[in-house]
Short mmCIF file of C-alpha atoms and ligand atoms in Angstrom, two decimals:
data_model
loop_
_atom_site.label_atom_id
_atom_site.label_comp_id
_atom_site.label_asym_id
_atom_site.label_seq_id
_atom_site.Cartn_x
_atom_site.Cartn_y
_atom_site.Cartn_z
CA MET A 337 6.16 12.18 -24.71
CA THR A 338 9.73 11.75 -25.95
CA VAL A 339 12.65 11.94 -23.54
CA SER A 340 16.07 13.56 -23.96
CA GLY A 341 19.49 12.03 -23.28
CA ALA A 342 19.41 13.77 -19.91
CA ALA A 343 16.06 12.27 -18.86
CA LYS A 344 15.57 11.30 -15.20
CA LEU A 345 15.26 7.55 -14.85
CA ALA A 346 13.18 5.46 -12.45
CA GLY A 347 11.06 2.33 -12.53
CA ILE A 348 9.60 -0.61 -10.69
CA VAL A 349 11.30 -3.93 -10.00
CA GLY A 350 9.32 -7.07 -9.23
CA TRP A 351 8.58 -10.60 -10.37
CA PRO A 352 6.22 -10.60 -12.12
CA VAL A 353 5.74 -6.93 -12.86
CA ALA A 354 3.55 -6.87 -15.97
CA HIS A 355 0.39 -6.44 -13.86
CA SER A 356 1.73 -3.33 -12.09
CA LEU A 357 -0.21 -0.09 -12.46
CA SER A 358 2.80 1.99 -11.38
CA PRO A 359 4.16 2.66 -14.91
CA ARG A 360 0.78 4.09 -15.98
CA LEU A 361 0.51 6.05 -12.75
CA HIS A 362 3.95 7.66 -13.01
CA GLY A 363 3.58 7.97 -16.78
CA HIS A 364 0.40 10.02 -16.27
CA TRP A 365 2.17 12.41 -13.90
CA LEU A 366 5.28 12.70 -16.12
CA LYS A 367 3.06 13.74 -19.01
CA GLU A 368 0.87 16.03 -16.92
CA LEU A 369 3.87 17.86 -15.45
CA GLY A 370 5.88 17.85 -18.71
CA ILE A 371 8.91 16.27 -17.03
CA ASP A 372 11.86 14.96 -19.02
CA GLY A 373 11.87 11.54 -17.41
CA THR A 374 10.84 7.93 -17.78
CA TYR A 375 9.52 5.18 -15.50
CA ILE A 376 9.86 1.60 -16.65
CA PRO A 377 8.71 -1.85 -15.47
CA MET A 378 11.60 -4.27 -14.83
CA PRO A 379 10.95 -7.98 -14.21
CA VAL A 380 13.80 -9.23 -12.02
CA HIS A 381 14.40 -12.65 -10.44
CA CYS A 382 15.30 -12.79 -6.73
CA GLU A 383 18.84 -14.01 -7.41
CA ASP A 384 19.50 -11.00 -9.69
CA PHE A 385 18.00 -8.32 -7.43
CA ALA A 386 21.21 -7.09 -5.75
CA SER A 387 23.22 -6.94 -8.97
CA VAL A 388 20.39 -5.18 -10.83
CA LEU A 389 20.29 -2.54 -8.07
CA LYS A 390 24.01 -1.92 -8.49
CA SER A 391 23.69 -1.64 -12.28
CA LEU A 392 20.76 0.77 -12.09
CA GLN A 393 22.66 2.93 -9.61
CA ALA A 394 25.65 2.88 -11.97
CA VAL A 395 23.63 4.07 -14.96
CA GLY A 396 22.18 6.96 -12.99
CA PHE A 397 18.70 5.87 -11.93
CA ALA A 398 17.21 8.26 -9.37
CA GLY A 399 15.65 5.32 -7.57
CA LEU A 400 13.18 2.48 -7.79
CA ASN A 401 9.89 1.21 -6.59
CA VAL A 402 10.05 -2.34 -5.36
CA THR A 403 7.23 -4.85 -5.34
CA VAL A 404 6.74 -8.54 -4.53
CA PRO A 405 8.96 -10.52 -3.94
CA HIS A 406 11.78 -7.99 -3.37
CA LYS A 407 10.42 -5.71 -0.62
CA GLU A 408 12.29 -7.44 2.22
CA ALA A 409 15.52 -7.71 0.20
CA ALA A 410 15.26 -3.99 -0.63
CA PHE A 411 15.00 -3.22 3.08
CA ALA A 412 17.98 -5.45 3.89
CA LEU A 413 20.23 -3.92 1.21
CA ALA A 414 19.59 -0.29 2.17
CA HIS A 415 22.11 1.95 3.94
CA GLU A 416 19.38 3.96 5.63
CA VAL A 417 15.69 3.21 6.33
CA ASP A 418 12.76 5.34 7.49
CA ASP A 419 10.47 4.47 10.43
CA ALA A 420 7.75 3.03 8.20
CA ALA A 421 10.20 0.68 6.46
CA GLU A 422 11.62 -0.28 9.84
CA ALA A 423 8.13 -1.10 11.12
CA ALA A 424 7.26 -3.07 8.00
CA GLY A 425 10.65 -4.78 7.72
CA ALA A 426 10.19 -4.05 4.02
CA ALA A 427 10.65 -1.19 1.56
CA ASN A 428 8.68 -0.21 -1.53
CA LEU A 429 10.80 2.81 -2.42
CA LEU A 430 14.58 2.97 -2.85
CA ILE A 431 16.24 6.32 -3.45
CA PHE A 432 19.77 6.32 -4.87
CA ARG A 433 21.78 9.22 -3.47
CA ASP A 434 25.56 9.74 -3.51
CA GLY A 435 26.25 6.03 -3.86
CA ARG A 436 23.92 5.18 -0.99
CA ILE A 437 20.53 3.46 -0.96
CA LEU A 438 17.79 5.05 1.14
CA ALA A 439 14.80 2.80 1.81
CA ARG A 440 11.29 4.07 2.45
CA ASN A 441 7.92 2.44 2.88
CA THR A 442 5.14 4.64 1.55
CA ASP A 443 2.22 2.21 2.00
CA ALA A 444 1.25 3.47 5.47
CA PRO A 445 1.23 7.19 4.57
CA GLY A 446 -0.53 6.22 1.32
CA LEU A 447 -3.37 4.50 3.17
CA ALA A 448 -3.58 7.27 5.77
CA ALA A 449 -3.92 9.89 3.02
CA SER A 450 -6.57 7.83 1.23
CA LEU A 451 -8.65 7.32 4.39
CA GLN A 452 -8.42 11.00 5.30
CA GLU A 453 -9.40 12.04 1.79
CA SER A 454 -12.44 9.74 1.74
CA LEU A 455 -13.57 9.78 5.37
CA GLY A 456 -12.18 13.01 6.83
CA PRO A 457 -9.07 13.94 8.86
CA ASP A 458 -10.27 12.46 12.17
CA CYS A 459 -11.84 9.32 10.72
CA VAL A 460 -10.37 6.93 13.32
CA LYS A 461 -9.07 9.35 15.94
CA ASP A 462 -9.63 7.81 19.40
CA ARG A 463 -11.88 5.17 17.83
CA VAL A 464 -11.76 1.40 17.29
CA ALA A 465 -10.44 0.10 13.95
CA VAL A 466 -10.34 -3.53 12.85
CA VAL A 467 -7.67 -4.90 10.52
CA LEU A 468 -8.26 -8.17 8.69
CA GLY A 469 -4.97 -9.91 7.82
CA ALA A 470 -1.50 -10.27 9.28
CA GLY A 471 0.77 -10.27 6.24
CA GLY A 472 3.10 -7.56 4.93
CA ALA A 473 0.34 -5.14 3.98
CA ALA A 474 -1.32 -5.48 7.40
CA ARG A 475 1.80 -3.98 9.02
CA ALA A 476 1.42 -0.84 6.91
CA VAL A 477 -2.29 -0.71 7.72
CA VAL A 478 -1.66 -0.95 11.48
CA LEU A 479 0.96 1.80 11.23
CA ALA A 480 -1.36 4.04 9.19
CA LEU A 481 -4.22 3.62 11.69
CA SER A 482 -1.90 4.34 14.59
CA ASN A 483 -0.58 7.45 12.87
CA LEU A 484 -4.19 8.58 12.36
CA GLY A 485 -4.66 8.35 16.13
CA ALA A 486 -6.81 5.20 16.39
CA GLY A 487 -7.63 4.48 20.03
CA GLU A 488 -7.61 0.73 19.55
CA ILE A 489 -6.61 -1.49 16.64
CA ARG A 490 -7.96 -5.05 16.61
CA ILE A 491 -6.13 -7.50 14.38
CA VAL A 492 -8.14 -10.42 13.03
CA ASN A 493 -6.44 -13.16 11.04
CA ARG A 494 -7.37 -16.64 9.85
CA ASP A 495 -4.20 -17.89 11.55
CA ARG A 496 -4.57 -16.26 15.00
CA HIS A 497 -0.95 -16.96 15.89
CA ARG A 498 0.17 -14.71 13.00
CA ALA A 499 -2.10 -11.95 14.31
CA GLU A 500 -0.43 -12.18 17.70
CA THR A 501 3.02 -12.07 16.13
CA LEU A 502 2.01 -8.97 14.15
CA ALA A 503 0.67 -7.23 17.26
CA GLY A 504 3.94 -7.96 19.07
CA THR A 505 6.08 -6.75 16.16
CA MET A 506 4.12 -3.54 15.72
CA LYS A 507 3.88 -2.62 19.41
CA PRO A 508 7.08 -0.51 19.48
CA PHE A 509 5.90 1.47 16.44
CA THR A 510 2.33 2.27 17.48
CA ARG A 511 0.66 4.55 19.99
CA SER A 512 -2.73 2.82 19.73
CA LYS A 513 -3.83 -0.06 21.92
CA LEU A 514 -3.18 -3.23 19.89
CA ALA A 515 -5.29 -6.34 20.37
CA THR A 516 -6.00 -9.56 18.52
CA ALA A 517 -9.53 -10.81 18.22
CA GLY A 518 -11.82 -13.18 16.38
CA TRP A 519 -14.60 -12.21 14.02
CA PRO A 520 -17.36 -11.11 14.67
CA THR A 521 -16.35 -10.21 18.26
CA ALA A 522 -13.86 -7.67 16.87
CA ALA A 523 -16.63 -5.79 15.05
CA ALA A 524 -18.38 -4.55 18.20
CA ASP A 525 -18.18 -0.72 18.46
CA ALA A 526 -15.75 -0.51 15.50
CA SER A 527 -15.69 2.67 13.42
CA LEU A 528 -13.56 1.31 10.60
CA LEU A 529 -12.88 -2.10 9.08
CA VAL A 530 -9.87 -2.49 6.77
CA ASN A 531 -9.30 -5.62 4.73
CA ALA A 532 -5.54 -6.24 4.40
CA THR A 533 -5.87 -9.88 3.36
CA SER A 534 -5.45 -11.00 -0.22
CA ALA A 535 -8.92 -12.58 -0.15
CA GLY A 536 -11.25 -11.02 -2.70
CA MET A 537 -8.38 -10.18 -5.05
CA HIS A 538 -8.90 -11.23 -8.67
CA GLY A 539 -8.33 -15.02 -8.81
CA ASN A 540 -8.73 -15.49 -5.01
CA PRO A 541 -11.89 -16.54 -3.15
CA PRO A 542 -13.78 -13.71 -1.41
CA LEU A 543 -13.57 -13.09 2.33
CA ASP A 544 -15.85 -15.41 4.20
CA ILE A 545 -17.25 -13.00 6.81
CA SER A 546 -20.64 -11.50 7.55
CA LEU A 547 -20.93 -7.75 8.21
CA GLU A 548 -24.01 -8.25 10.43
CA ALA A 549 -22.07 -7.39 13.59
CA LEU A 550 -20.48 -4.22 12.18
CA PRO A 551 -22.09 -1.00 13.50
CA SER A 552 -23.96 0.83 10.73
CA HIS A 553 -21.83 3.99 11.17
CA ALA A 554 -18.59 2.05 10.51
CA ALA A 555 -16.72 2.61 7.24
CA VAL A 556 -15.22 -0.28 5.28
CA CYS A 557 -11.94 -0.06 3.36
CA ASP A 558 -10.48 -2.78 1.16
CA ILE A 559 -6.85 -2.30 0.14
CA VAL A 560 -7.33 -4.87 -2.63
CA TYR A 561 -7.90 -2.82 -5.81
CA ASN A 562 -8.38 -5.52 -8.43
CA PRO A 563 -11.34 -5.76 -8.68
CA LEU A 564 -12.00 -2.18 -7.71
CA GLU A 565 -15.20 -3.12 -5.91
CA THR A 566 -14.47 -6.35 -4.07
CA ASP A 567 -17.30 -8.52 -2.74
CA LEU A 568 -16.59 -7.06 0.71
CA LEU A 569 -17.05 -3.49 -0.54
CA LYS A 570 -20.14 -4.43 -2.50
CA VAL A 571 -21.83 -5.99 0.53
CA ALA A 572 -20.74 -3.02 2.67
CA ARG A 573 -22.16 -0.53 0.14
CA ILE A 574 -25.47 -2.39 -0.06
CA ARG A 575 -25.68 -2.38 3.74
CA GLY A 576 -25.18 1.41 3.71
CA HIS A 577 -21.58 1.62 5.03
CA ARG A 578 -19.23 4.24 3.61
CA THR A 579 -16.60 2.46 1.52
CA VAL A 580 -13.01 3.17 0.46
CA ASP A 581 -11.37 1.15 -2.30
CA GLY A 582 -7.69 0.19 -2.60
CA LEU A 583 -6.93 2.48 -5.53
CA GLY A 584 -6.75 5.50 -3.22
CA MET A 585 -3.93 3.89 -1.24
CA LEU A 586 -2.14 2.90 -4.44
CA MET A 587 -2.29 6.43 -5.85
CA HIS A 588 -1.27 8.16 -2.62
CA GLN A 589 1.61 5.78 -1.86
CA ALA A 590 3.13 6.75 -5.22
CA VAL A 591 3.29 10.51 -4.47
CA PRO A 592 6.51 10.45 -2.37
CA SER A 593 8.17 8.11 -4.89
CA PHE A 594 7.46 10.45 -7.79
CA ALA A 595 8.67 13.45 -5.79
CA ALA A 596 11.91 11.62 -4.92
CA PHE A 597 12.55 10.49 -8.52
CA PHE A 598 11.47 13.52 -10.50
CA GLY A 599 11.65 16.47 -8.07
CA GLN A 600 8.02 17.59 -8.21
CA THR A 601 5.12 16.62 -5.94
CA PRO A 602 2.24 15.36 -8.08
CA LYS A 603 -1.47 15.49 -7.26
CA VAL A 604 -3.91 12.61 -6.91
CA THR A 605 -6.75 13.68 -9.17
CA PRO A 606 -9.94 12.22 -10.67
CA ALA A 607 -8.10 12.17 -14.03
CA LEU A 608 -5.42 9.87 -12.57
CA ARG A 609 -8.09 7.61 -11.07
CA ALA A 610 -9.82 7.44 -14.47
CA VAL A 611 -6.55 6.32 -16.13
CA LEU A 612 -6.07 3.54 -13.57
CA GLU A 613 -9.70 2.44 -13.62
CA ALA A 614 -9.49 2.15 -17.41
CA ALA A 615 -6.32 0.04 -17.05
CA LEU A 616 -8.06 -2.23 -14.52
CA ARG A 617 -10.99 -2.69 -16.90
CA GLY A 618 -8.39 -3.98 -19.36
P1 NDP B 1091 0.48 -11.65 2.31
O1 NDP B 1091 0.52 -12.85 1.44
O2 NDP B 1091 1.67 -11.21 3.06
O3 NDP B 1091 -0.70 -11.88 3.42
C1 NDP B 1091 -1.93 -12.40 3.02
C2 NDP B 1091 -2.92 -12.27 4.19
O4 NDP B 1091 -4.20 -12.62 3.68
C3 NDP B 1091 -2.64 -13.23 5.36
O5 NDP B 1091 -3.00 -12.58 6.56
C4 NDP B 1091 -3.59 -14.40 5.06
O6 NDP B 1091 -4.02 -15.10 6.21
C5 NDP B 1091 -4.77 -13.65 4.49
N1 NDP B 1091 -5.64 -14.47 3.64
C6 NDP B 1091 -5.35 -14.95 2.41
N2 NDP B 1091 -6.43 -15.61 1.91
C7 NDP B 1091 -7.40 -15.52 2.85
C8 NDP B 1091 -8.74 -15.98 2.93
N3 NDP B 1091 -9.31 -16.67 1.93
N4 NDP B 1091 -9.46 -15.70 4.04
C9 NDP B 1091 -8.92 -15.01 5.05
N5 NDP B 1091 -7.64 -14.54 5.06
C10 NDP B 1091 -6.91 -14.78 3.95
O7 NDP B 1091 -0.09 -10.48 1.39
P2 NDP B 1091 0.17 -8.91 1.55
O8 NDP B 1091 -0.05 -8.56 2.97
O9 NDP B 1091 1.43 -8.53 0.92
O10 NDP B 1091 -0.99 -8.29 0.62
C11 NDP B 1091 -2.37 -8.41 0.94
C12 NDP B 1091 -3.18 -7.66 -0.10
O11 NDP B 1091 -2.95 -6.27 -0.01
C13 NDP B 1091 -2.89 -8.05 -1.54
O12 NDP B 1091 -4.13 -8.30 -2.18
C14 NDP B 1091 -2.24 -6.83 -2.15
O13 NDP B 1091 -2.58 -6.64 -3.50
C15 NDP B 1091 -2.89 -5.72 -1.31
N6 NDP B 1091 -2.04 -4.51 -1.28
C16 NDP B 1091 -2.58 -3.33 -1.73
C17 NDP B 1091 -1.84 -2.18 -1.72
C18 NDP B 1091 -2.44 -0.91 -2.24
O14 NDP B 1091 -1.68 0.05 -2.51
N7 NDP B 1091 -3.74 -0.78 -2.37
C19 NDP B 1091 -0.45 -2.16 -1.21
C20 NDP B 1091 0.00 -3.44 -0.73
C21 NDP B 1091 -0.78 -4.57 -0.77
P3 NDP B 1091 -3.14 -16.30 6.88
O15 NDP B 1091 -2.03 -15.63 7.64
O16 NDP B 1091 -4.11 -17.00 7.75
O17 NDP B 1091 -2.64 -17.14 5.72
#
């Protein structure tokens, strides 16, 4: 679709950014909704991030998505942050408004929406959920599970000290009981397992855990989406667990960004998933 001289402008800033699915995702919605707007990928080095933000504000961008390695810098440069960004100490959405920068983190609501869509509205309410990982994404996962009403969230990480730090950092932002644990002890009576490590991602070794101890009724979610079916999800599926892939989170986390940039709330549909799955297949 062609754009006019008055087109709304937005995009994603990262380094690298060529692998990002966000331009296809937003591009699909722009076309579907017939919006006069454009969403472009922008590779930006860390040392240029602040000046690029200023320039994009000056030329009238509505805002930006921010990916690795700029999420913490985006948070630090903002004039105003939402609770999710505060909890994560990082932002993936910047909205430019009246010369100010508003920072949001949409990963937690994105995961919550994906889990509810796949597993039902009360999928972890008052139940035990296990989070694997203690990096940036794990913060969003803990927040999402807490917001879904999880009774207890057990954090398992290769480096146990990092798990403890994460539990301490997230305590003020969560209503659930937070604990750290080892695997497979953490699996006992769990209703949901979420992988928030980068293990299993294309180019990385798979997670080295057995699902033997996981109750058969437990669902398994992997927020890694490339490959779409990670080894963890494959083993879980074969064992009969319900599974949720990382594409759901990716699609849902983009909804508030699109609404902020282009003024319409888009829908996560099978057609959008098909576009992204085709892109992942290459
Ligand atoms: P970080 O680098 O911040 O954290 C990586 C985590 O993975 C650490 O806890 C690390 O453990 C753990 N880890 C890495 N390799 C292994 C391994 N072989 N075995 C066990 N644990 C391992 O990454 P992020 O938190 O930013 O991202 C994690 C993943 O989440 C990425 O794959 C990213 O693509 C995905 N993601 C998906 C999103 C979506 O929308 N679906 C959104 C955001 C992220 P340790 O501390 O011991 O080193």
